mmCIF file of N, CA and C and ligand atoms in Angstrom:
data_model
loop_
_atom_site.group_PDB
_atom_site.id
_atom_site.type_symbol
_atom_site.label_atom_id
_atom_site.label_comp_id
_atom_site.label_asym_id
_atom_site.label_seq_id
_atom_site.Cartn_x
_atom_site.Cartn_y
_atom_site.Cartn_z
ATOM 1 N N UNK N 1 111.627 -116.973 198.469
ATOM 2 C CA UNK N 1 112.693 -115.992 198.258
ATOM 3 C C UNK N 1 112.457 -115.215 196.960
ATOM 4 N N UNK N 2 112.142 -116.193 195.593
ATOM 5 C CA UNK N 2 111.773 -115.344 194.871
ATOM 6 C C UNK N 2 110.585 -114.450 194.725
ATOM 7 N N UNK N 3 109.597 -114.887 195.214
ATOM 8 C CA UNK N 3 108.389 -113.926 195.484
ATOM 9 C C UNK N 3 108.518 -113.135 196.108
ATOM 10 N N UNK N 4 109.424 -113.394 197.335
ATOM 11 C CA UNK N 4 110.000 -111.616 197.769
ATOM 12 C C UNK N 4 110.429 -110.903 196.918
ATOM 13 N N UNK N 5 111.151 -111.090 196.217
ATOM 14 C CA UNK N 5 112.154 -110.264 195.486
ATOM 15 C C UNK N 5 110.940 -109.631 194.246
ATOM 16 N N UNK N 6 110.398 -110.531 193.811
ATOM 17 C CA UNK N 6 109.007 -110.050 192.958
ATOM 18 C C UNK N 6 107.883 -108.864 193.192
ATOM 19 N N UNK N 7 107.470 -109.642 194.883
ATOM 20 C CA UNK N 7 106.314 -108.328 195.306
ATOM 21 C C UNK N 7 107.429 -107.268 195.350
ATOM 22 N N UNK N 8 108.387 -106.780 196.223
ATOM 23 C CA UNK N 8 109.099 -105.652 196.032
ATOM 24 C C UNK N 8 109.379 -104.703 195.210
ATOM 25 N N UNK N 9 109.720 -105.605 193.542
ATOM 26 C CA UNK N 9 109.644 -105.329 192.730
ATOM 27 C C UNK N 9 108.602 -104.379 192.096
ATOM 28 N N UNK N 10 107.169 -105.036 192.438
ATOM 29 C CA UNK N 10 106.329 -104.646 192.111
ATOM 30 C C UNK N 10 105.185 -103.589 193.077
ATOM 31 N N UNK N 11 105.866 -103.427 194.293
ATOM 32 C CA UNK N 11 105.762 -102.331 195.466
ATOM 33 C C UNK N 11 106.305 -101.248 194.511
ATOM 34 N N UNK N 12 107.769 -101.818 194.405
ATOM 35 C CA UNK N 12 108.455 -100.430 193.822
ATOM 36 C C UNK N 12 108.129 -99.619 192.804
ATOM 37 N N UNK N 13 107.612 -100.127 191.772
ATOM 38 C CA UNK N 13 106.952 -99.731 190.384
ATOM 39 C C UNK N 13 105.834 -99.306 191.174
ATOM 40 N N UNK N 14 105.167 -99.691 191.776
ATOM 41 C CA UNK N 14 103.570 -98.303 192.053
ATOM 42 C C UNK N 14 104.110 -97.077 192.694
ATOM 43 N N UNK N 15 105.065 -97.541 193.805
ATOM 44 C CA UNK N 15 105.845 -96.239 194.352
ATOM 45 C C UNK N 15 105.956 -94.963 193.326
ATOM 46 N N UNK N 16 107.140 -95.587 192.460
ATOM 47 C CA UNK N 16 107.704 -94.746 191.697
ATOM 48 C C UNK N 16 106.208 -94.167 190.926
ATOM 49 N N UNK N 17 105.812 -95.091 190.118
ATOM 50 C CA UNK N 17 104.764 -94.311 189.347
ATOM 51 C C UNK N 17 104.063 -92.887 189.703
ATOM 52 N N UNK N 18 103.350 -93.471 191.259
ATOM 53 C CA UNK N 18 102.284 -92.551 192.100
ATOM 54 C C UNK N 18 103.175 -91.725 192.797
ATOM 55 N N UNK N 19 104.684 -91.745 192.732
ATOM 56 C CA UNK N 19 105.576 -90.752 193.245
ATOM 57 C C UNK N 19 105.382 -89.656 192.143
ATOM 58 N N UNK N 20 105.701 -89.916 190.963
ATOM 59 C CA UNK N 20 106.181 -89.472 189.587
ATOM 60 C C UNK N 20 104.932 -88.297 189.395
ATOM 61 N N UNK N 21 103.647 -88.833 189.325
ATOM 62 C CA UNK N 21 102.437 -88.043 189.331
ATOM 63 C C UNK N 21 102.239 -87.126 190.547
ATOM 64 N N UNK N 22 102.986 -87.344 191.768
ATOM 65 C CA UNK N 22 102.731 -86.545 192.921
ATOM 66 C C UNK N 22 103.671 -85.377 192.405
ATOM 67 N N UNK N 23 104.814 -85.610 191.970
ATOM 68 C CA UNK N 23 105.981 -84.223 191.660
ATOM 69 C C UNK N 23 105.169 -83.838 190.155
ATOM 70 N N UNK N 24 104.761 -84.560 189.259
ATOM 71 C CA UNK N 24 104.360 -83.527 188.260
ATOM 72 C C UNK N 24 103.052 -82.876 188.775
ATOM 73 N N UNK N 25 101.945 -83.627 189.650
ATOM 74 C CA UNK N 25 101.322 -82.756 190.155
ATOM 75 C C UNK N 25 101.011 -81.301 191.111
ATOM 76 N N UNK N 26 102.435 -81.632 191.618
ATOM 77 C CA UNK N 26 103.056 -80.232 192.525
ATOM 78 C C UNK N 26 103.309 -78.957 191.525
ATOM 79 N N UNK N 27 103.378 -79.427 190.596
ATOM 80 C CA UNK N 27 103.925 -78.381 189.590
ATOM 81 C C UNK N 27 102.917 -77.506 188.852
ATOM 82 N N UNK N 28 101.803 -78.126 188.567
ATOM 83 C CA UNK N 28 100.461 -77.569 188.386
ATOM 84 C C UNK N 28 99.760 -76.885 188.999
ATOM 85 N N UNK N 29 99.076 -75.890 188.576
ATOM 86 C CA UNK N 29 97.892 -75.290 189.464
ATOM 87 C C UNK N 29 97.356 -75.546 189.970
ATOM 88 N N UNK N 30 96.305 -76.980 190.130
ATOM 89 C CA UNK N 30 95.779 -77.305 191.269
ATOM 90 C C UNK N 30 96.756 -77.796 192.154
ATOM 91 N N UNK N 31 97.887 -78.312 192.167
ATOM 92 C CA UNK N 31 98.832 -78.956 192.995
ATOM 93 C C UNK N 31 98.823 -78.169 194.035
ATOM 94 N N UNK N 32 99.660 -78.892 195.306
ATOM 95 C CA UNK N 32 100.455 -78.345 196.434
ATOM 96 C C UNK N 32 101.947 -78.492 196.363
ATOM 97 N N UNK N 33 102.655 -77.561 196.954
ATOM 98 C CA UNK N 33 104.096 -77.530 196.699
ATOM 99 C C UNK N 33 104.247 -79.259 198.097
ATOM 100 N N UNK N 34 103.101 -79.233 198.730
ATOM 101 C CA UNK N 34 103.977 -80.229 199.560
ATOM 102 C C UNK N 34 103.702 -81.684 198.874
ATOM 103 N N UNK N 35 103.108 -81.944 197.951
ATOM 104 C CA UNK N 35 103.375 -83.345 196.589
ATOM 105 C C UNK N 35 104.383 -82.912 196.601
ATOM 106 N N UNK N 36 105.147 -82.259 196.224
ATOM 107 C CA UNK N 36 106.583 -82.510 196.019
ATOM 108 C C UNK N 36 107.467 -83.265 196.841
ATOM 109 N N UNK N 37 107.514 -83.271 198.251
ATOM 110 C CA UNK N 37 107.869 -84.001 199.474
ATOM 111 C C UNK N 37 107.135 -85.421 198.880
ATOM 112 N N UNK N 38 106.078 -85.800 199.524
ATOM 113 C CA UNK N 38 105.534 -86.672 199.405
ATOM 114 C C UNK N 38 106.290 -87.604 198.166
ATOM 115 N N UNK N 39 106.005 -86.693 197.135
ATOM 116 C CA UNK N 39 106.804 -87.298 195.856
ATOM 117 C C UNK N 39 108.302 -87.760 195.668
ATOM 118 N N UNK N 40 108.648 -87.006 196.434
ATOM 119 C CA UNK N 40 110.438 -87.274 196.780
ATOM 120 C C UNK N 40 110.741 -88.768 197.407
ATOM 121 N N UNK N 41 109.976 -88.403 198.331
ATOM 122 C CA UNK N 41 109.623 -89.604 199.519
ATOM 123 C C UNK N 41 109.393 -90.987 198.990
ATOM 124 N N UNK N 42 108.450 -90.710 198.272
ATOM 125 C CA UNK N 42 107.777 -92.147 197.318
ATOM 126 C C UNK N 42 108.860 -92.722 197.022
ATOM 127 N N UNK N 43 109.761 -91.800 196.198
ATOM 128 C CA UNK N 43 110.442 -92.520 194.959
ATOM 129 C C UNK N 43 111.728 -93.125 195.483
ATOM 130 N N UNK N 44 111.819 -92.122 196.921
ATOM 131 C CA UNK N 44 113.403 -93.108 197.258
ATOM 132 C C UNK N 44 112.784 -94.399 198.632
ATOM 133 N N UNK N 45 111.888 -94.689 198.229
ATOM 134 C CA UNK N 45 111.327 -95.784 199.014
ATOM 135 C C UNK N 45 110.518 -96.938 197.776
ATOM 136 N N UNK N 46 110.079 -96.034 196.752
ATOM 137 C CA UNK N 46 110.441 -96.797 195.362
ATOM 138 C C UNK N 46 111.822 -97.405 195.287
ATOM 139 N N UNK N 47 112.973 -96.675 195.305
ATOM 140 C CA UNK N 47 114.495 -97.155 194.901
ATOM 141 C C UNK N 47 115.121 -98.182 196.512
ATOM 142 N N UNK N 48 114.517 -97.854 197.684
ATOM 143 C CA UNK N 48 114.853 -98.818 198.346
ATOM 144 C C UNK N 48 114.139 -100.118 198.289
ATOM 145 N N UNK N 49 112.899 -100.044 198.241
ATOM 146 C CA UNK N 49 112.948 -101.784 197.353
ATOM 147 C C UNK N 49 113.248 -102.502 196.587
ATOM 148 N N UNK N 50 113.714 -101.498 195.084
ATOM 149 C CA UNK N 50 114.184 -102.315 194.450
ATOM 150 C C UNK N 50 115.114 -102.666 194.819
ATOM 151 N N UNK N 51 116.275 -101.920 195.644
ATOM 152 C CA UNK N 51 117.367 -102.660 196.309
ATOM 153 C C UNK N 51 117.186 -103.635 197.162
ATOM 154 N N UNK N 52 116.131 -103.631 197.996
ATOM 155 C CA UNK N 52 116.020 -104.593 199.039
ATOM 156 C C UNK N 52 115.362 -106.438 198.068
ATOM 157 N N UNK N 53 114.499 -105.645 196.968
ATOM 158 C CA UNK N 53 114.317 -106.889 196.309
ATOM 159 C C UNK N 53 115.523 -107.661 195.394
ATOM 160 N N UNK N 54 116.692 -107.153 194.819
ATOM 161 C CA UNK N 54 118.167 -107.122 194.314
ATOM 162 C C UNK N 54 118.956 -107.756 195.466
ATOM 163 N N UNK N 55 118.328 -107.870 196.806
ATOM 164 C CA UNK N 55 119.410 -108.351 198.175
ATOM 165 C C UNK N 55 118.697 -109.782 197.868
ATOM 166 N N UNK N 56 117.035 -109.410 197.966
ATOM 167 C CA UNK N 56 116.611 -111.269 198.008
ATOM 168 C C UNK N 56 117.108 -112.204 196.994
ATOM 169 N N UNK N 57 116.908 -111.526 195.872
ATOM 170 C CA UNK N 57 117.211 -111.859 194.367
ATOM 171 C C UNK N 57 118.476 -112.843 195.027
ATOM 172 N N UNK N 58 119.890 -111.868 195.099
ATOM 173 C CA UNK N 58 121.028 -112.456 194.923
ATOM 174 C C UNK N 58 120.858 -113.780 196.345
ATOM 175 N N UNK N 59 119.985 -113.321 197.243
ATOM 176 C CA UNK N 59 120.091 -114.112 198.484
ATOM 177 C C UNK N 59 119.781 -115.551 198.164
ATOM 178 N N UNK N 60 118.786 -116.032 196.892
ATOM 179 C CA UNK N 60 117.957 -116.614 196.294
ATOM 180 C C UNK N 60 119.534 -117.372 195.572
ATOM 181 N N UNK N 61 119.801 -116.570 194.751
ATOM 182 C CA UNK N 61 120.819 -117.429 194.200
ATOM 183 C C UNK N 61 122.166 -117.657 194.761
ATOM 184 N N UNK N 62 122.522 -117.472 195.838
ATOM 185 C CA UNK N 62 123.347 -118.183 196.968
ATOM 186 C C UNK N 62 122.684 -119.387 197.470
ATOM 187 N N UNK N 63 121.635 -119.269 197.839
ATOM 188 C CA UNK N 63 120.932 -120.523 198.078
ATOM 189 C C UNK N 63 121.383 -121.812 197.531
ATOM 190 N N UNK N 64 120.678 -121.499 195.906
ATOM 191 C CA UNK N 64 120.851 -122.277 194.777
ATOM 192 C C UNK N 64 122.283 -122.660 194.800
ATOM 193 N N UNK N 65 123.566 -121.455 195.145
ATOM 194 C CA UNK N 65 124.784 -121.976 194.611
ATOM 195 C C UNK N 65 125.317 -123.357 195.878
ATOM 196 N N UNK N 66 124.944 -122.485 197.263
ATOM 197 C CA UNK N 66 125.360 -123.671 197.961
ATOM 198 C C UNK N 66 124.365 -125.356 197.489
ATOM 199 N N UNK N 67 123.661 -125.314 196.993
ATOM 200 C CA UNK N 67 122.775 -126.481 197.223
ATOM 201 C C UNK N 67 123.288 -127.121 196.086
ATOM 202 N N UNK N 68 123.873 -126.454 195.119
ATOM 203 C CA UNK N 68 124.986 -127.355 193.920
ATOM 204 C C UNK N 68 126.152 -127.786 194.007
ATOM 205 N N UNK N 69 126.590 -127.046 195.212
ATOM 206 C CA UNK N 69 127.840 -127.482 195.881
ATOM 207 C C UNK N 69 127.880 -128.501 196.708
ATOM 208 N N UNK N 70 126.629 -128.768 197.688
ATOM 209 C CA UNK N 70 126.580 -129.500 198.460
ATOM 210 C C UNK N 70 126.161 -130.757 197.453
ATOM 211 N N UNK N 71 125.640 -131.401 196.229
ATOM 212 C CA UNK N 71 125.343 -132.401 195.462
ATOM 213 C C UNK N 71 126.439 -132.570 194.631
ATOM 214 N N UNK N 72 127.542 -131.505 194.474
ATOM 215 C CA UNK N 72 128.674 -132.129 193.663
ATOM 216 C C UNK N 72 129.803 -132.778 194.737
ATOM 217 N N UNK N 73 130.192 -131.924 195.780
ATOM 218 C CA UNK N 73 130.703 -132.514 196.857
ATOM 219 C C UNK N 73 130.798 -134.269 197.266
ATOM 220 N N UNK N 74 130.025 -134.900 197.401
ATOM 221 C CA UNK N 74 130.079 -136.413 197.890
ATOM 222 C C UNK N 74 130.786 -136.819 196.659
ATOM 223 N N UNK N 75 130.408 -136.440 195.063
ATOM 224 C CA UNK N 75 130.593 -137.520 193.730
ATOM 225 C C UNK N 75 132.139 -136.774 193.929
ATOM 226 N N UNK N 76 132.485 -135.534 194.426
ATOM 227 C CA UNK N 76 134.267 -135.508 194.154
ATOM 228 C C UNK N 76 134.903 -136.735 194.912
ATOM 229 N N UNK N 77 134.382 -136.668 196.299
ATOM 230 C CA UNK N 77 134.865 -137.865 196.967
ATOM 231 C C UNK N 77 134.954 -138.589 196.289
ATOM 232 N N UNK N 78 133.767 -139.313 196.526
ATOM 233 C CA UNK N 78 133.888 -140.542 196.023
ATOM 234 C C UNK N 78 134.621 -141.573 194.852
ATOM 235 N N UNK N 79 135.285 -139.974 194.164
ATOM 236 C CA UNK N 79 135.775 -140.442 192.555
ATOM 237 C C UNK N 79 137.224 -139.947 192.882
ATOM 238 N N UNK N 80 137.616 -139.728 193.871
ATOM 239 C CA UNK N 80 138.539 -139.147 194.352
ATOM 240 C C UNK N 80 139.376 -139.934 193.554
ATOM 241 N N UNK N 81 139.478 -141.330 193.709
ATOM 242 C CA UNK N 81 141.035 -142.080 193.433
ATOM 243 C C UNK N 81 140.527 -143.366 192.643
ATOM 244 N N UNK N 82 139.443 -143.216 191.701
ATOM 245 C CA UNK N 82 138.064 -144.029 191.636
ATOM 246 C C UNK N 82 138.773 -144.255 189.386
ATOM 247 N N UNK N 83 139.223 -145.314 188.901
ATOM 248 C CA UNK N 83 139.786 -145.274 187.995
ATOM 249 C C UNK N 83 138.997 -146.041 186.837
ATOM 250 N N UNK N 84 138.697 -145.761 185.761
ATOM 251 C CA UNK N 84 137.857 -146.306 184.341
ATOM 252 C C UNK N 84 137.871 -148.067 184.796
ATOM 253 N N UNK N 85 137.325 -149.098 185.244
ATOM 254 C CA UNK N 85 136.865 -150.487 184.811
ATOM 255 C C UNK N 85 137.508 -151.125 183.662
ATOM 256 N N UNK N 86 137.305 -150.594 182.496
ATOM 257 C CA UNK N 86 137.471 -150.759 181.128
ATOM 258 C C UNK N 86 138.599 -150.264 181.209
ATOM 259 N N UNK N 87 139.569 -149.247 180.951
ATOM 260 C CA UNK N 87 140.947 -148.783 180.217
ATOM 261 C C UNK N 87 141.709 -148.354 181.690
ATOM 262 N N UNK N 88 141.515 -147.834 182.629
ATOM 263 C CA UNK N 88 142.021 -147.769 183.804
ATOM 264 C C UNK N 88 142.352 -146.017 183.632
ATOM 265 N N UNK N 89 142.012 -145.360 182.888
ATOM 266 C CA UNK N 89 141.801 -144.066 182.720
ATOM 267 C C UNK N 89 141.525 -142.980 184.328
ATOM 268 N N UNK N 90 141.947 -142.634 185.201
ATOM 269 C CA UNK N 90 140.899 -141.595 185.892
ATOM 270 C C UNK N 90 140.095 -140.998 185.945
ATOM 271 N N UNK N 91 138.943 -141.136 186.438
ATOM 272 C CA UNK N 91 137.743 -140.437 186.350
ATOM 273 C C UNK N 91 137.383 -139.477 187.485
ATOM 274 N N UNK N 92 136.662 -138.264 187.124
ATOM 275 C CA UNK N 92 136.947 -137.258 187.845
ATOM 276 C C UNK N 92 135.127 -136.724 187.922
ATOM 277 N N UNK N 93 135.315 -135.750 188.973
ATOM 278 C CA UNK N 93 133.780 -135.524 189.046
ATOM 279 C C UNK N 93 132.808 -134.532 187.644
ATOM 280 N N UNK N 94 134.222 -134.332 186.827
ATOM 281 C CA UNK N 94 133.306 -133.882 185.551
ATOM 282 C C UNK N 94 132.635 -134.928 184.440
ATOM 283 N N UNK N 95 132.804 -136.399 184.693
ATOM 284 C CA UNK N 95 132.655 -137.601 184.175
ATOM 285 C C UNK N 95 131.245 -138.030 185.009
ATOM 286 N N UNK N 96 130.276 -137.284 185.927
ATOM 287 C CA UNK N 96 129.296 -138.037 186.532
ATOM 288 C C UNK N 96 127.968 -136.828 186.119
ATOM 289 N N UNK N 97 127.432 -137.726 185.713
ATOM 290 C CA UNK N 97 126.067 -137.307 184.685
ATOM 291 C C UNK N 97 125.095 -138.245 185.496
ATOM 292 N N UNK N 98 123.908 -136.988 185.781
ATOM 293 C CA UNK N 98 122.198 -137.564 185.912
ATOM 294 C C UNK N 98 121.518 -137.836 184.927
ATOM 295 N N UNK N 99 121.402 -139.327 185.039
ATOM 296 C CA UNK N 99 120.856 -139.889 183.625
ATOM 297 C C UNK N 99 119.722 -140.923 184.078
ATOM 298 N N UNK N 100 117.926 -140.542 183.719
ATOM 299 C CA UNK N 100 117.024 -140.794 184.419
ATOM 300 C C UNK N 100 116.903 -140.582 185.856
ATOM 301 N N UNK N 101 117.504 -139.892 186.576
ATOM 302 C CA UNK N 101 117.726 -139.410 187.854
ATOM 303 C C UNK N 101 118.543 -140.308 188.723
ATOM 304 N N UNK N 102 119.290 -141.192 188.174
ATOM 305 C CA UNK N 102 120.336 -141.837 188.656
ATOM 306 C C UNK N 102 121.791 -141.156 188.441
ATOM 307 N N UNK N 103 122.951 -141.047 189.447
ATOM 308 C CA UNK N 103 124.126 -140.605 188.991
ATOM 309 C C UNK N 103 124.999 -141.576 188.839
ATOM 310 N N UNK N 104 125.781 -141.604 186.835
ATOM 311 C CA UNK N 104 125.835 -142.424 186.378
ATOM 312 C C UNK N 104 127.460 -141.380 186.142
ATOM 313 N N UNK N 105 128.756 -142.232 185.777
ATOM 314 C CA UNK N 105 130.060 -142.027 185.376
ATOM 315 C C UNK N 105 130.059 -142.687 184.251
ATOM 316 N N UNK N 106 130.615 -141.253 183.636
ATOM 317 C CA UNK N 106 130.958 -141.844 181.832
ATOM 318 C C UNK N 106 132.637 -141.681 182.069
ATOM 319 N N UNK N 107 133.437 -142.479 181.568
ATOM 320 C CA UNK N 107 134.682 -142.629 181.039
ATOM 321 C C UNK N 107 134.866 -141.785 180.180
ATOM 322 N N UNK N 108 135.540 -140.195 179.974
ATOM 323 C CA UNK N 108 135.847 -139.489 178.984
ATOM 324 C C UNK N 108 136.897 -140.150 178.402
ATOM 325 N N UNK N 109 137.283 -141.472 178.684
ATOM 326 C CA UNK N 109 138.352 -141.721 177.449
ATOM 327 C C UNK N 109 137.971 -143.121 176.800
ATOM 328 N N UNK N 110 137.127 -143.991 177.565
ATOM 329 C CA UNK N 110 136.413 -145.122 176.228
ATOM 330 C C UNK N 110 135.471 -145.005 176.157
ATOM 331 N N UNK N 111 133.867 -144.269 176.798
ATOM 332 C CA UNK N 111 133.077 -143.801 176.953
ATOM 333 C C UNK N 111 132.194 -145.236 177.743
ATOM 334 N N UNK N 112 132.472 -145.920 178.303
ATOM 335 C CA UNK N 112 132.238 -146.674 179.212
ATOM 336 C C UNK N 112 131.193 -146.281 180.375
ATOM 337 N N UNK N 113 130.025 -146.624 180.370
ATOM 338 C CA UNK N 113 129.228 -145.816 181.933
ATOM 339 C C UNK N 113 128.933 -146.601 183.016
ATOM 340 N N UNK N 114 129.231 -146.390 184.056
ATOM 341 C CA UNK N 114 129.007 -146.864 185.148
ATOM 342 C C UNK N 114 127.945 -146.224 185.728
ATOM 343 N N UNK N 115 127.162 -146.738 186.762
ATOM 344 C CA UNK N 115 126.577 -146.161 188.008
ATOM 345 C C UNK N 115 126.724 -146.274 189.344
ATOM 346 N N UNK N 116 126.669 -145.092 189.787
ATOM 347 C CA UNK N 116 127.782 -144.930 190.888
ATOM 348 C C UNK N 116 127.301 -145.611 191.934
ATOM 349 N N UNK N 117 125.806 -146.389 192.053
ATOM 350 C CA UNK N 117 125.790 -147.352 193.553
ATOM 351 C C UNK N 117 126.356 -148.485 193.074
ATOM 352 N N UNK N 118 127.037 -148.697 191.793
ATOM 353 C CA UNK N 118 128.684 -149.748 191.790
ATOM 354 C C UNK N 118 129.601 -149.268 192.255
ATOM 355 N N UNK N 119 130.091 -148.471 192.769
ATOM 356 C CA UNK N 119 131.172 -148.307 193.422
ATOM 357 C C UNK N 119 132.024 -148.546 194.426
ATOM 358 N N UNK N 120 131.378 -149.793 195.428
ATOM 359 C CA UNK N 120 132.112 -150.033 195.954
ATOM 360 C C UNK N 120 132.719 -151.373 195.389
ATOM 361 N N UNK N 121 132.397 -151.737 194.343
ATOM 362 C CA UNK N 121 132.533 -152.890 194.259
ATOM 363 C C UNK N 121 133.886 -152.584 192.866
ATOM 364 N N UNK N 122 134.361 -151.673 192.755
ATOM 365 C CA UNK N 122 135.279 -151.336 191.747
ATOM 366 C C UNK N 122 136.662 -151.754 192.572
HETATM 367 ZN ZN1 ZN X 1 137.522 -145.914 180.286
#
């Protein structure tokens, strides 16, 4: 997804460039008035990639947003009604931290950590 959004990017920048030189070349004596077309042409096919690469871009980070949603999702459950060991505090899914790639619950009120494949046993 992001390499789409990249080559496009970088489609678009030669567009524009070799557009840019086609209209100043129309303008010159050796030129043809029809670089100017050509040149027109380039540049709004320059400006539609960069839009089309700006669609992948954001498409890219929807991706990303659902796939953070879908890994915070289970730890809300699970902590749904899920209360501190130590002080009996509530703990909530802003209390669960990846720590060595395990997901581990800190107690924001005695700082107590659990890990969450204890949980059923709470
Ligand atoms: Zn606690």
């Amino acid at each position: 997804m992001k390499t789409g959004s990249i080559i496009s990017y970088i489609l678009a920048a030669i567009f524009i460039v070799l557009s840019f030189l086609f209209i100043l070349g129309s303008f010159s004596p050796d030129g043809s008035p029809s670089w100017l077309v050509i040149g027109i042409i380039g540049l709004i096919l320059g400006f539609a990639l960069i839009f089309a690469g700006v669609r992948l871009a954001a498409k890219a980070k929807d991706l990303a947003a659902t796939y953070t949603l879908n890994v915070d999702l289970p730890g809300n459950v699970q902590l749904d009604t899920v209360t501190c060991k130590a002080c009996g505090s509530p703990l909530d899914s802003s209390d669960v931290k990846i720590i060595n790639g395990a997901p581990m619950v800190e107690c924001h009120s005695c700082g107590t950590t659990y890990q969450l494949t204890e949980e059923p046993k709470w």
